[in-house]
């Protein structure tokens, strides 16, 4: 048993939570199943892996550069607040689980609960696809780092709501919940994504899968698909904003530039602790009493204004890098996955990072959704202050960018600029207000997962489980499993449903 657990743990740590290798191996296997030569499969593995790594560089750069700037507002104004961001949510969950273990050392095995639940959930997803004729599930969620984040949040939800299951039974409940959510949520994104990409052959496996489905359904009702963001007539002096790199750079200089100026240079200036010499090498640890954004600015070498412009322009740099990586790995994955679909998981589609959709929609939609969602979040946060909410929220970069940019891409496709505006703004409001409710419900200190699905769908499910107990858990699981059945029943072309395609002429 320990041998198999060891293999499972190794696979989880080295492959499943490293999406670049996972995608690369899927491409490699897919090409072999398609009858390609080994060297062609190796080439596909390298190109897909490098493409995903490039995407990670872009996405990681956006997160590590701009998340600390928003989080620094908490320190600057001495706010006792929760940050709605999955990374801050991870920290809050880790601390909460550590407290459980400290109070009861016999529960020390809970430290490994996230990885165990992740593996169980992945197996559940595979089983649901294998039995797709009964389950109507067509998608395999392969975005490993997102799976890890969601398994972590789900772990605290189950352990907190069902303290009697702070054991291996609870881990199984977490895995079942997460695996079904991955399968059902990504399955919901099939038709919207195929419409957006013109049947490119993938779905979305991320943090806003239910929101994508809602945006796809509501956008045509509240907007006009003939009046897209790219069609907006701007004054001559603003016409340059139709170039997404210029628009991104200019708007971020203004938007993040103001925030950085308010924070002041002390938040970005490196201050060094006592230097230590080890093996002839001197190291001086970087410290900063102001906290999160320290270490990059040196006032002796650079003016603060120049530093602000340089930092904010990185947004355009990382966004361009991200889109380049998307083009590389998506082109390999969508072709090679046909081999896996034909041989192992017939009729299945890979569910990948939401950023994969950015290359198919309006270049303006990504920036537009981010800005509108951010403004809506700031207005909502002001509302919390005005009405003296017992829980205060700080904007998190991951939800405000990736959720709202993605929603804008899909909404613009189906309902044009008006739909992109309304739905991105609605998402921003819900992220803050529902995030505050989630912090109160689950009693997490310092952070909440924050993404739109977790602050709406998971919040609602949390209330059901809190007040109905284990019966509520069963109802939540049953309700999710019914969703693909409804999708299939409403499908006009059953054959296309299993093929994971849409009739583009009808849309």
Tab-separated table of C-alpha atoms in Angstrom:
chain	number	residue	atom	x	y	z
A	1	UNK	CA	0.000	0.000	0.000
A	2	UNK	CA	2.831	2.387	0.896
A	3	UNK	CA	4.429	1.610	-2.490
A	4	UNK	CA	1.328	2.713	-4.391
A	5	UNK	CA	0.904	5.746	-2.146
A	6	UNK	CA	4.506	6.656	-2.914
A	7	UNK	CA	3.898	6.389	-6.654
A	8	UNK	CA	0.739	8.460	-6.347
A	9	UNK	CA	2.496	11.137	-4.305
A	10	UNK	CA	5.406	11.273	-6.784
A	11	UNK	CA	3.018	11.563	-9.708
A	12	UNK	CA	1.063	14.306	-7.965
A	13	UNK	CA	4.128	16.327	-6.989
A	14	UNK	CA	6.148	15.912	-10.184
A	15	UNK	CA	3.556	15.644	-12.951
A	16	UNK	CA	0.002	16.521	-11.935
A	17	UNK	CA	0.892	19.813	-10.245
A	18	UNK	CA	3.426	20.676	-12.962
A	19	UNK	CA	1.019	21.370	-15.835
A	20	UNK	CA	3.804	21.987	-18.351
A	21	UNK	CA	5.055	18.394	-17.969
A	22	UNK	CA	1.541	17.030	-17.771
A	23	UNK	CA	0.564	18.771	-21.011
A	24	UNK	CA	3.846	17.714	-22.629
A	25	UNK	CA	3.284	14.065	-21.740
A	26	UNK	CA	-0.283	14.217	-23.033
A	27	UNK	CA	1.003	15.613	-26.331
A	28	UNK	CA	3.725	12.941	-26.488
A	29	UNK	CA	1.244	10.120	-25.856
A	30	UNK	CA	-1.326	11.648	-28.196
A	31	UNK	CA	1.108	11.798	-31.104
A	32	UNK	CA	2.131	8.181	-30.544
A	33	UNK	CA	-1.537	7.135	-30.566
A	34	UNK	CA	-1.957	9.067	-33.826
A	35	UNK	CA	0.803	6.944	-35.360
A	36	UNK	CA	3.456	9.656	-35.406
A	37	UNK	CA	7.149	8.758	-35.259
A	38	UNK	CA	8.868	8.851	-31.865
A	39	UNK	CA	10.974	11.858	-32.844
A	40	UNK	CA	7.815	13.717	-33.861
A	41	UNK	CA	6.238	12.881	-30.506
A	42	UNK	CA	9.382	14.103	-28.714
A	43	UNK	CA	9.273	17.313	-30.746
A	44	UNK	CA	5.629	17.788	-29.809
A	45	UNK	CA	6.466	17.186	-26.140
A	46	UNK	CA	9.206	19.823	-26.185
A	47	UNK	CA	7.168	22.418	-28.060
A	48	UNK	CA	4.072	21.962	-25.870
A	49	UNK	CA	6.111	21.952	-22.650
A	50	UNK	CA	8.083	25.038	-23.638
A	51	UNK	CA	4.875	26.750	-24.759
A	52	UNK	CA	3.244	26.102	-21.399
A	53	UNK	CA	6.387	27.235	-19.594
A	54	UNK	CA	6.278	30.478	-21.606
A	55	UNK	CA	2.634	30.890	-20.559
A	56	UNK	CA	3.736	30.321	-16.952
A	57	UNK	CA	6.420	32.986	-17.297
A	58	UNK	CA	3.833	35.485	-18.509
A	59	UNK	CA	1.169	34.558	-15.948
A	60	UNK	CA	3.720	34.240	-13.138
A	61	UNK	CA	5.240	37.599	-13.995
A	62	UNK	CA	1.850	39.281	-13.866
A	63	UNK	CA	1.073	37.704	-10.505
A	64	UNK	CA	4.421	38.213	-8.764
A	65	UNK	CA	4.827	41.777	-10.024
A	66	UNK	CA	1.354	43.199	-9.492
A	67	UNK	CA	-0.220	41.131	-6.698
A	68	UNK	CA	2.188	42.562	-4.052
A	69	UNK	CA	1.352	46.106	-5.161
A	70	UNK	CA	-2.356	45.598	-4.472
A	71	UNK	CA	-1.639	43.679	-1.268
A	72	UNK	CA	0.598	46.518	-0.040
A	73	UNK	CA	-2.506	48.686	0.338
A	74	UNK	CA	-3.368	46.520	3.337
A	75	UNK	CA	-0.065	47.394	5.019
A	76	UNK	CA	-0.014	51.066	3.962
A	77	UNK	CA	-3.371	51.848	5.516
A	78	UNK	CA	-3.090	49.312	8.394
A	79	UNK	CA	-6.210	47.477	7.336
A	80	UNK	CA	-7.384	44.332	9.114
A	81	UNK	CA	-8.604	42.751	5.922
A	82	UNK	CA	-8.759	39.539	3.932
A	83	UNK	CA	-7.167	39.462	0.486
A	84	UNK	CA	-9.343	37.751	-2.139
A	85	UNK	CA	-6.645	35.867	-4.015
A	86	UNK	CA	-6.057	32.093	-4.257
A	87	UNK	CA	-2.468	32.433	-3.029
A	88	UNK	CA	-3.539	34.308	0.086
A	89	UNK	CA	-6.351	31.766	0.404
A	90	UNK	CA	-3.756	28.980	0.350
A	91	UNK	CA	-1.863	30.632	3.201
A	92	UNK	CA	-5.057	31.028	5.224
A	93	UNK	CA	-5.995	27.364	4.707
A	94	UNK	CA	-2.493	26.158	5.582
A	95	UNK	CA	-2.588	28.116	8.834
A	96	UNK	CA	-6.075	26.840	9.669
A	97	UNK	CA	-5.096	23.196	9.105
A	98	UNK	CA	-1.912	23.697	11.162
A	99	UNK	CA	-4.084	24.954	14.025
A	100	UNK	CA	-6.157	21.769	13.849
A	101	UNK	CA	-3.003	19.650	14.043
A	102	UNK	CA	-1.572	21.716	16.923
A	103	UNK	CA	-4.765	21.227	18.899
A	104	UNK	CA	-4.878	17.502	18.117
A	105	UNK	CA	-1.495	15.985	17.081
A	106	UNK	CA	-3.245	12.706	16.188
A	107	UNK	CA	-4.543	14.493	13.084
A	108	UNK	CA	-1.048	15.145	11.724
A	109	UNK	CA	-1.913	13.180	8.561
A	110	UNK	CA	-4.143	16.099	7.524
A	111	UNK	CA	-0.988	17.904	6.397
A	112	UNK	CA	-0.958	15.654	3.315
A	113	UNK	CA	-4.708	15.910	2.738
A	114	UNK	CA	-4.519	18.343	-0.185
A	115	UNK	CA	-2.301	16.122	-2.333
A	116	UNK	CA	-4.307	13.002	-1.499
A	117	UNK	CA	-7.571	14.768	-2.310
A	118	UNK	CA	-6.097	16.081	-5.567
A	119	UNK	CA	-5.229	12.556	-6.703
A	120	UNK	CA	-8.660	11.227	-5.733
A	121	UNK	CA	-10.309	14.091	-7.599
A	122	UNK	CA	-8.267	13.489	-10.738
A	123	UNK	CA	-9.220	9.810	-10.733
A	124	UNK	CA	-12.886	10.781	-10.265
A	125	UNK	CA	-12.628	13.068	-13.310
A	126	UNK	CA	-11.160	10.237	-15.414
A	127	UNK	CA	-13.899	7.825	-14.306
A	128	UNK	CA	-16.610	10.338	-15.212
A	129	UNK	CA	-15.120	10.740	-18.701
A	130	UNK	CA	-14.697	6.978	-19.171
A	131	UNK	CA	-18.398	6.515	-18.440
A	132	UNK	CA	-19.401	9.563	-20.462
A	133	UNK	CA	-22.398	7.741	-22.021
A	134	UNK	CA	-23.953	7.790	-18.566
A	135	UNK	CA	-22.367	10.875	-16.987
A	136	UNK	CA	-22.366	13.096	-20.137
A	137	UNK	CA	-18.974	14.465	-19.049
A	138	UNK	CA	-16.529	15.100	-21.908
A	139	UNK	CA	-13.651	17.037	-20.327
A	140	UNK	CA	-10.453	16.158	-18.485
A	141	UNK	CA	-9.226	18.952	-16.200
A	142	UNK	CA	-5.437	19.144	-16.600
A	143	UNK	CA	-4.505	22.532	-15.089
A	144	UNK	CA	-2.541	21.074	-12.199
A	145	UNK	CA	-1.671	24.192	-10.186
A	146	UNK	CA	-5.325	25.251	-10.237
A	147	UNK	CA	-6.324	21.788	-9.053
A	148	UNK	CA	-3.933	22.170	-6.126
A	149	UNK	CA	-5.377	25.562	-5.171
A	150	UNK	CA	-8.953	24.298	-5.339
A	151	UNK	CA	-8.177	21.074	-3.478
A	152	UNK	CA	-6.693	23.219	-0.718
A	153	UNK	CA	-9.791	25.422	-0.428
A	154	UNK	CA	-12.094	22.399	-0.599
A	155	UNK	CA	-10.072	20.750	2.193
A	156	UNK	CA	-10.815	23.573	4.595
A	157	UNK	CA	-14.474	23.722	3.547
A	158	UNK	CA	-14.986	20.034	4.382
A	159	UNK	CA	-12.818	19.965	7.529
A	160	UNK	CA	-14.472	23.118	8.879
A	161	UNK	CA	-18.062	22.217	8.021
A	162	UNK	CA	-17.681	18.543	9.018
A	163	UNK	CA	-15.227	18.404	11.959
A	164	UNK	CA	-16.221	14.763	12.526
A	165	UNK	CA	-14.570	13.993	9.177
A	166	UNK	CA	-11.148	15.464	9.902
A	167	UNK	CA	-9.692	12.122	8.842
A	168	UNK	CA	-9.240	9.923	5.780
A	169	UNK	CA	-13.007	9.914	5.227
A	170	UNK	CA	-12.910	13.689	4.967
A	171	UNK	CA	-10.060	13.471	2.433
A	172	UNK	CA	-12.236	11.186	0.287
A	173	UNK	CA	-15.141	13.642	0.558
A	174	UNK	CA	-12.832	16.461	-0.554
A	175	UNK	CA	-11.544	14.463	-3.519
A	176	UNK	CA	-15.050	13.543	-4.665
A	177	UNK	CA	-16.254	17.142	-4.360
A	178	UNK	CA	-13.243	18.594	-6.203
A	179	UNK	CA	-13.157	15.931	-8.927
A	180	UNK	CA	-16.833	16.331	-9.765
A	181	UNK	CA	-16.501	20.125	-9.798
A	182	UNK	CA	-13.536	19.881	-12.204
A	183	UNK	CA	-15.396	17.538	-14.516
A	184	UNK	CA	-18.756	19.317	-14.437
A	185	UNK	CA	-17.382	22.869	-14.503
A	186	UNK	CA	-15.033	22.275	-17.428
A	187	UNK	CA	-17.830	20.408	-19.227
A	188	UNK	CA	-19.972	23.562	-18.951
A	189	UNK	CA	-17.274	25.543	-20.748
A	190	UNK	CA	-17.195	23.310	-23.849
A	191	UNK	CA	-19.825	25.033	-25.986
A	192	UNK	CA	-18.820	28.617	-25.040
A	193	UNK	CA	-15.159	27.859	-25.761
A	194	UNK	CA	-15.862	26.070	-29.019
A	195	UNK	CA	-17.940	29.044	-30.146
A	196	UNK	CA	-15.165	31.445	-29.184
A	197	UNK	CA	-12.374	29.428	-30.807
A	198	UNK	CA	-14.372	28.047	-33.740
A	199	UNK	CA	-14.044	24.445	-32.581
A	200	UNK	CA	-10.351	24.572	-31.615
A	201	UNK	CA	-10.822	21.408	-29.540
A	202	UNK	CA	-10.323	22.410	-25.910
A	203	UNK	CA	-12.328	23.529	-22.877
A	204	UNK	CA	-11.421	25.700	-19.886
A	205	UNK	CA	-10.179	24.165	-16.652
A	206	UNK	CA	-9.723	27.086	-14.280
A	207	UNK	CA	-11.507	29.146	-11.609
A	208	UNK	CA	-14.362	30.692	-13.604
A	209	UNK	CA	-15.937	27.783	-15.483
A	210	UNK	CA	-19.488	28.335	-14.233
A	211	UNK	CA	-19.027	32.070	-14.832
A	212	UNK	CA	-18.002	31.423	-18.449
A	213	UNK	CA	-21.213	29.481	-19.010
A	214	UNK	CA	-23.279	32.279	-17.426
A	215	UNK	CA	-21.498	34.922	-19.536
A	216	UNK	CA	-22.096	32.918	-22.701
A	217	UNK	CA	-25.822	32.648	-21.914
A	218	UNK	CA	-26.435	36.204	-20.686
A	219	UNK	CA	-24.263	38.164	-23.133
A	220	UNK	CA	-26.579	37.862	-26.181
A	221	UNK	CA	-29.532	38.980	-24.036
A	222	UNK	CA	-27.926	42.139	-22.657
A	223	UNK	CA	-25.650	43.194	-25.509
A	224	UNK	CA	-25.202	43.380	-29.254
A	225	UNK	CA	-22.645	40.995	-30.806
A	226	UNK	CA	-22.340	43.366	-33.797
A	227	UNK	CA	-20.936	46.133	-31.571
A	228	UNK	CA	-17.767	44.580	-30.227
A	229	UNK	CA	-14.969	46.259	-28.314
A	230	UNK	CA	-12.795	46.400	-31.421
A	231	UNK	CA	-15.584	48.263	-33.220
A	232	UNK	CA	-15.727	51.149	-30.746
A	233	UNK	CA	-15.083	54.438	-32.503
A	234	UNK	CA	-12.485	56.370	-30.569
A	235	UNK	CA	-11.382	59.978	-31.089
A	236	UNK	CA	-8.318	60.301	-33.296
A	237	UNK	CA	-6.057	61.009	-30.369
A	238	UNK	CA	-7.261	57.770	-28.710
A	239	UNK	CA	-7.175	55.606	-31.832
A	240	UNK	CA	-3.789	54.263	-30.793
A	241	UNK	CA	-5.580	52.345	-28.018
A	242	UNK	CA	-6.773	49.876	-30.654
A	243	UNK	CA	-3.215	48.485	-30.466
A	244	UNK	CA	-3.381	46.217	-27.413
A	245	UNK	CA	0.288	46.662	-26.443
A	246	UNK	CA	0.026	50.473	-26.512
A	247	UNK	CA	-3.315	50.391	-24.707
A	248	UNK	CA	-2.042	47.995	-22.049
A	249	UNK	CA	1.153	49.944	-21.420
A	250	UNK	CA	-0.489	53.364	-21.308
A	251	UNK	CA	-3.431	52.386	-19.119
A	252	UNK	CA	-1.261	50.451	-16.674
A	253	UNK	CA	1.093	53.427	-16.315
A	254	UNK	CA	-1.902	55.456	-15.179
A	255	UNK	CA	-3.719	52.768	-13.184
A	256	UNK	CA	-0.908	51.038	-11.281
A	257	UNK	CA	1.212	54.194	-11.423
A	258	UNK	CA	-1.286	56.014	-9.195
A	259	UNK	CA	-1.389	53.086	-6.738
A	260	UNK	CA	2.422	52.896	-6.589
A	261	UNK	CA	2.694	56.655	-6.106
A	262	UNK	CA	0.203	56.512	-3.220
A	263	UNK	CA	2.183	53.687	-1.603
A	264	UNK	CA	5.419	55.640	-1.897
A	265	UNK	CA	8.998	54.555	-2.639
A	266	UNK	CA	9.539	53.061	0.829
A	267	UNK	CA	7.360	50.092	-0.132
A	268	UNK	CA	9.621	49.231	-3.044
A	269	UNK	CA	13.045	50.018	-1.596
A	270	UNK	CA	15.339	47.195	-0.571
A	271	UNK	CA	16.609	47.284	3.015
A	272	UNK	CA	19.188	44.752	4.068
A	273	UNK	CA	19.554	42.806	7.269
A	274	UNK	CA	22.790	41.664	8.880
A	275	UNK	CA	25.160	40.198	6.290
A	276	UNK	CA	26.436	36.654	6.802
A	277	UNK	CA	29.518	35.030	5.224
A	278	UNK	CA	29.171	31.315	4.405
A	279	UNK	CA	31.774	29.393	2.395
A	280	UNK	CA	33.409	32.675	1.453
A	281	UNK	CA	30.166	34.112	0.036
A	282	UNK	CA	28.530	37.110	1.663
A	283	UNK	CA	24.734	37.253	1.685
A	284	UNK	CA	22.671	40.117	3.028
A	285	UNK	CA	18.994	39.214	3.476
A	286	UNK	CA	16.506	41.655	2.010
A	287	UNK	CA	14.088	42.959	4.621
A	288	UNK	CA	11.544	45.737	4.648
A	289	UNK	CA	9.343	46.685	7.600
A	290	UNK	CA	6.693	47.837	5.159
A	291	UNK	CA	6.385	44.313	3.807
A	292	UNK	CA	5.309	42.874	0.549
A	293	UNK	CA	6.725	44.808	-2.363
A	294	UNK	CA	10.288	45.337	-1.163
A	295	UNK	CA	13.491	44.703	-3.002
A	296	UNK	CA	13.390	46.210	-6.479
A	297	UNK	CA	13.800	49.989	-6.200
A	298	UNK	CA	17.162	51.622	-5.495
A	299	UNK	CA	16.765	55.410	-5.119
A	300	UNK	CA	20.528	55.876	-5.597
A	301	UNK	CA	20.318	54.510	-9.151
A	302	UNK	CA	16.828	55.421	-10.341
A	303	UNK	CA	14.131	58.015	-9.825
A	304	UNK	CA	10.829	56.698	-8.447
A	305	UNK	CA	8.949	57.996	-11.502
A	306	UNK	CA	11.196	56.034	-13.871
A	307	UNK	CA	10.787	52.942	-11.684
A	308	UNK	CA	6.989	53.262	-11.843
A	309	UNK	CA	6.959	53.495	-15.646
A	310	UNK	CA	9.386	50.574	-15.967
A	311	UNK	CA	7.365	48.376	-13.606
A	312	UNK	CA	3.942	49.154	-15.050
A	313	UNK	CA	5.097	48.514	-18.623
A	314	UNK	CA	5.935	44.978	-17.513
A	315	UNK	CA	2.189	44.322	-17.657
A	316	UNK	CA	2.278	44.610	-21.460
A	317	UNK	CA	5.469	42.535	-21.578
A	318	UNK	CA	4.089	39.649	-19.523
A	319	UNK	CA	0.733	39.699	-21.314
A	320	UNK	CA	2.509	39.407	-24.675
A	321	UNK	CA	4.661	36.552	-23.354
A	322	UNK	CA	1.546	34.792	-22.043
A	323	UNK	CA	-0.207	34.956	-25.420
A	324	UNK	CA	2.905	33.655	-27.201
A	325	UNK	CA	3.003	30.600	-24.934
A	326	UNK	CA	-0.714	29.999	-25.463
A	327	UNK	CA	-0.309	29.838	-29.229
A	328	UNK	CA	2.532	27.323	-28.930
A	329	UNK	CA	1.040	24.761	-26.584
A	330	UNK	CA	-2.583	24.988	-27.735
A	331	UNK	CA	-1.659	24.209	-31.340
A	332	UNK	CA	0.185	21.062	-30.238
A	333	UNK	CA	-2.338	19.939	-27.647
A	334	UNK	CA	-5.465	20.252	-29.763
A	335	UNK	CA	-3.983	18.077	-32.511
A	336	UNK	CA	-2.319	15.455	-30.331
A	337	UNK	CA	-5.218	15.084	-27.882
A	338	UNK	CA	-7.213	13.494	-30.696
A	339	UNK	CA	-4.990	10.440	-30.233
A	340	UNK	CA	-5.851	10.202	-26.538
A	341	UNK	CA	-9.489	10.892	-27.282
A	342	UNK	CA	-9.584	8.087	-29.839
A	343	UNK	CA	-7.631	5.466	-27.875
A	344	UNK	CA	-8.013	6.082	-24.125
A	345	UNK	CA	-10.763	8.600	-23.355
A	346	UNK	CA	-13.054	8.582	-26.397
A	347	UNK	CA	-14.950	11.791	-26.991
A	348	UNK	CA	-12.965	13.808	-24.445
A	349	UNK	CA	-11.485	17.300	-24.576
A	350	UNK	CA	-8.613	18.744	-22.524
A	351	UNK	CA	-9.615	21.506	-20.093
A	352	UNK	CA	-6.757	24.006	-19.879
A	353	UNK	CA	-5.828	27.385	-18.402
A	354	UNK	CA	-8.294	30.229	-19.053
A	355	UNK	CA	-5.450	32.193	-20.651
A	356	UNK	CA	-5.691	29.818	-23.613
A	357	UNK	CA	-8.827	31.721	-24.660
A	358	UNK	CA	-7.087	35.103	-24.860
A	359	UNK	CA	-5.642	34.517	-28.309
A	360	UNK	CA	-9.083	33.882	-29.802
A	361	UNK	CA	-11.073	36.870	-28.569
A	362	UNK	CA	-10.684	40.597	-28.966
A	363	UNK	CA	-7.184	41.842	-28.049
A	364	UNK	CA	-8.914	44.689	-26.198
A	365	UNK	CA	-11.145	42.410	-24.116
A	366	UNK	CA	-8.447	41.189	-21.730
A	367	UNK	CA	-7.415	44.673	-20.617
A	368	UNK	CA	-11.004	45.953	-20.686
A	369	UNK	CA	-12.302	43.170	-18.448
A	370	UNK	CA	-9.464	43.665	-15.986
A	371	UNK	CA	-10.026	47.420	-15.699
A	372	UNK	CA	-13.820	47.272	-15.418
A	373	UNK	CA	-13.621	44.430	-12.884
A	374	UNK	CA	-11.059	46.346	-10.826
A	375	UNK	CA	-13.106	49.546	-10.765
A	376	UNK	CA	-16.176	47.522	-9.743
A	377	UNK	CA	-14.147	45.885	-6.964
A	378	UNK	CA	-12.918	49.241	-5.658
A	379	UNK	CA	-16.474	50.629	-5.617
A	380	UNK	CA	-17.658	47.513	-3.767
A	381	UNK	CA	-14.819	47.818	-1.237
A	382	UNK	CA	-15.865	51.444	-0.661
A	383	UNK	CA	-19.360	50.111	-0.026
A	384	UNK	CA	-18.017	47.776	2.649
A	385	UNK	CA	-16.411	50.767	4.367
A	386	UNK	CA	-19.499	52.964	4.109
A	387	UNK	CA	-21.810	50.293	5.524
A	388	UNK	CA	-19.250	49.271	8.173
A	389	UNK	CA	-18.933	45.655	7.116
A	390	UNK	CA	-17.436	43.428	9.853
A	391	UNK	CA	-15.268	41.863	7.136
A	392	UNK	CA	-13.075	44.099	4.983
A	393	UNK	CA	-11.682	42.959	1.634
A	394	UNK	CA	-8.526	43.814	-0.311
A	395	UNK	CA	-8.465	43.306	-4.080
A	396	UNK	CA	-6.467	40.268	-5.199
A	397	UNK	CA	-4.714	40.349	-8.551
A	398	UNK	CA	-5.451	36.792	-9.732
A	399	UNK	CA	-9.273	36.995	-9.565
A	400	UNK	CA	-9.507	40.617	-10.720
A	401	UNK	CA	-7.349	39.908	-13.771
A	402	UNK	CA	-7.890	36.313	-14.861
A	403	UNK	CA	-11.605	36.067	-13.970
A	404	UNK	CA	-12.720	39.386	-15.382
A	405	UNK	CA	-10.469	39.314	-18.438
A	406	UNK	CA	-11.801	35.868	-19.306
A	407	UNK	CA	-15.429	36.865	-18.762
A	408	UNK	CA	-14.916	39.920	-21.002
A	409	UNK	CA	-13.430	37.774	-23.781
A	410	UNK	CA	-16.451	35.459	-23.809
A	411	UNK	CA	-19.028	38.212	-23.251
A	412	UNK	CA	-17.620	40.365	-26.064
A	413	UNK	CA	-17.811	37.414	-28.450
A	414	UNK	CA	-21.505	36.833	-27.767
A	415	UNK	CA	-22.803	40.254	-26.718
A	416	UNK	CA	-20.268	42.872	-27.700
A	417	UNK	CA	-18.887	45.759	-25.656
A	418	UNK	CA	-22.018	46.314	-23.542
A	419	UNK	CA	-22.138	42.697	-22.378
A	420	UNK	CA	-18.394	42.732	-21.662
A	421	UNK	CA	-18.852	45.867	-19.547
A	422	UNK	CA	-21.875	44.660	-17.571
A	423	UNK	CA	-20.645	41.134	-16.879
A	424	UNK	CA	-17.084	42.155	-15.949
A	425	UNK	CA	-18.476	44.762	-13.552
A	426	UNK	CA	-20.935	42.272	-12.067
A	427	UNK	CA	-18.112	39.801	-11.545
A	428	UNK	CA	-16.028	42.430	-9.729
A	429	UNK	CA	-18.894	43.271	-7.393
A	430	UNK	CA	-19.633	39.630	-6.612
A	431	UNK	CA	-15.968	38.844	-5.992
A	432	UNK	CA	-15.835	41.450	-3.215
A	433	UNK	CA	-19.271	41.136	-1.612
A	434	UNK	CA	-19.503	37.339	-1.796
A	435	UNK	CA	-15.829	37.075	-0.859
A	436	UNK	CA	-16.595	38.951	2.370
A	437	UNK	CA	-19.478	36.558	3.092
A	438	UNK	CA	-17.196	33.577	2.399
A	439	UNK	CA	-14.558	34.841	4.833
A	440	UNK	CA	-17.252	35.129	7.512
A	441	UNK	CA	-18.802	31.740	6.704
A	442	UNK	CA	-15.563	29.751	6.658
A	443	UNK	CA	-13.814	31.864	9.312
A	444	UNK	CA	-10.528	32.160	7.444
A	445	UNK	CA	-8.061	34.823	8.564
A	446	UNK	CA	-6.164	36.928	6.060
A	447	UNK	CA	-7.446	35.566	2.793
A	448	UNK	CA	-10.031	33.757	0.722
A	449	UNK	CA	-9.710	31.979	-2.619
A	450	UNK	CA	-11.482	34.936	-4.216
A	451	UNK	CA	-12.086	33.676	-7.764
A	452	UNK	CA	-15.609	34.077	-9.079
A	453	UNK	CA	-16.642	30.390	-8.968
A	454	UNK	CA	-15.298	29.998	-5.445
A	455	UNK	CA	-17.017	33.193	-4.269
A	456	UNK	CA	-20.392	32.268	-5.770
A	457	UNK	CA	-20.901	28.569	-6.556
A	458	UNK	CA	-18.708	27.249	-3.724
A	459	UNK	CA	-20.131	29.814	-1.314
A	460	UNK	CA	-23.673	28.649	-2.057
A	461	UNK	CA	-22.621	25.032	-1.698
A	462	UNK	CA	-20.946	25.911	1.587
A	463	UNK	CA	-24.194	27.295	2.999
A	464	UNK	CA	-26.083	24.163	1.928
A	465	UNK	CA	-23.539	21.904	3.632
A	466	UNK	CA	-23.396	24.088	6.745
A	467	UNK	CA	-27.130	23.994	7.413
A	468	UNK	CA	-28.009	20.550	6.032
A	469	UNK	CA	-24.889	18.677	7.134
A	470	UNK	CA	-23.943	15.495	5.305
A	471	UNK	CA	-27.325	15.498	3.557
A	472	UNK	CA	-26.347	18.882	2.144
A	473	UNK	CA	-23.078	17.402	0.889
A	474	UNK	CA	-24.972	14.637	-0.915
A	475	UNK	CA	-27.361	17.194	-2.433
A	476	UNK	CA	-24.437	19.320	-3.646
A	477	UNK	CA	-22.785	16.326	-5.316
A	478	UNK	CA	-26.069	15.176	-6.884
A	479	UNK	CA	-26.838	18.681	-8.174
A	480	UNK	CA	-23.457	18.927	-9.894
A	481	UNK	CA	-23.872	15.509	-11.518
A	482	UNK	CA	-27.289	16.514	-12.881
A	483	UNK	CA	-25.835	19.521	-14.746
A	484	UNK	CA	-24.237	17.510	-17.624
A	485	UNK	CA	-27.479	15.552	-17.945
A	486	UNK	CA	-29.382	18.817	-18.469
A	487	UNK	CA	-26.732	19.987	-20.941
A	488	UNK	CA	-27.132	16.813	-22.958
A	489	UNK	CA	-30.942	16.894	-22.811
A	490	UNK	CA	-30.980	20.451	-24.182
A	491	UNK	CA	-28.431	19.686	-26.897
A	492	UNK	CA	-29.993	19.989	-30.352
A	493	UNK	CA	-27.435	17.669	-31.917
A	494	UNK	CA	-26.550	14.730	-29.649
A	495	UNK	CA	-23.746	13.617	-31.938
A	496	UNK	CA	-22.105	17.047	-31.792
A	497	UNK	CA	-22.426	16.994	-28.007
A	498	UNK	CA	-20.185	13.937	-27.740
A	499	UNK	CA	-17.829	15.328	-30.364
A	500	UNK	CA	-17.457	18.495	-28.295
A	501	UNK	CA	-18.213	20.758	-31.255
A	502	UNK	CA	-20.798	23.418	-32.055
A	503	UNK	CA	-22.519	24.412	-35.285
A	504	UNK	CA	-20.802	27.712	-36.032
A	505	UNK	CA	-23.454	28.752	-38.547
A	506	UNK	CA	-26.106	28.728	-35.822
A	507	UNK	CA	-24.020	30.897	-33.540
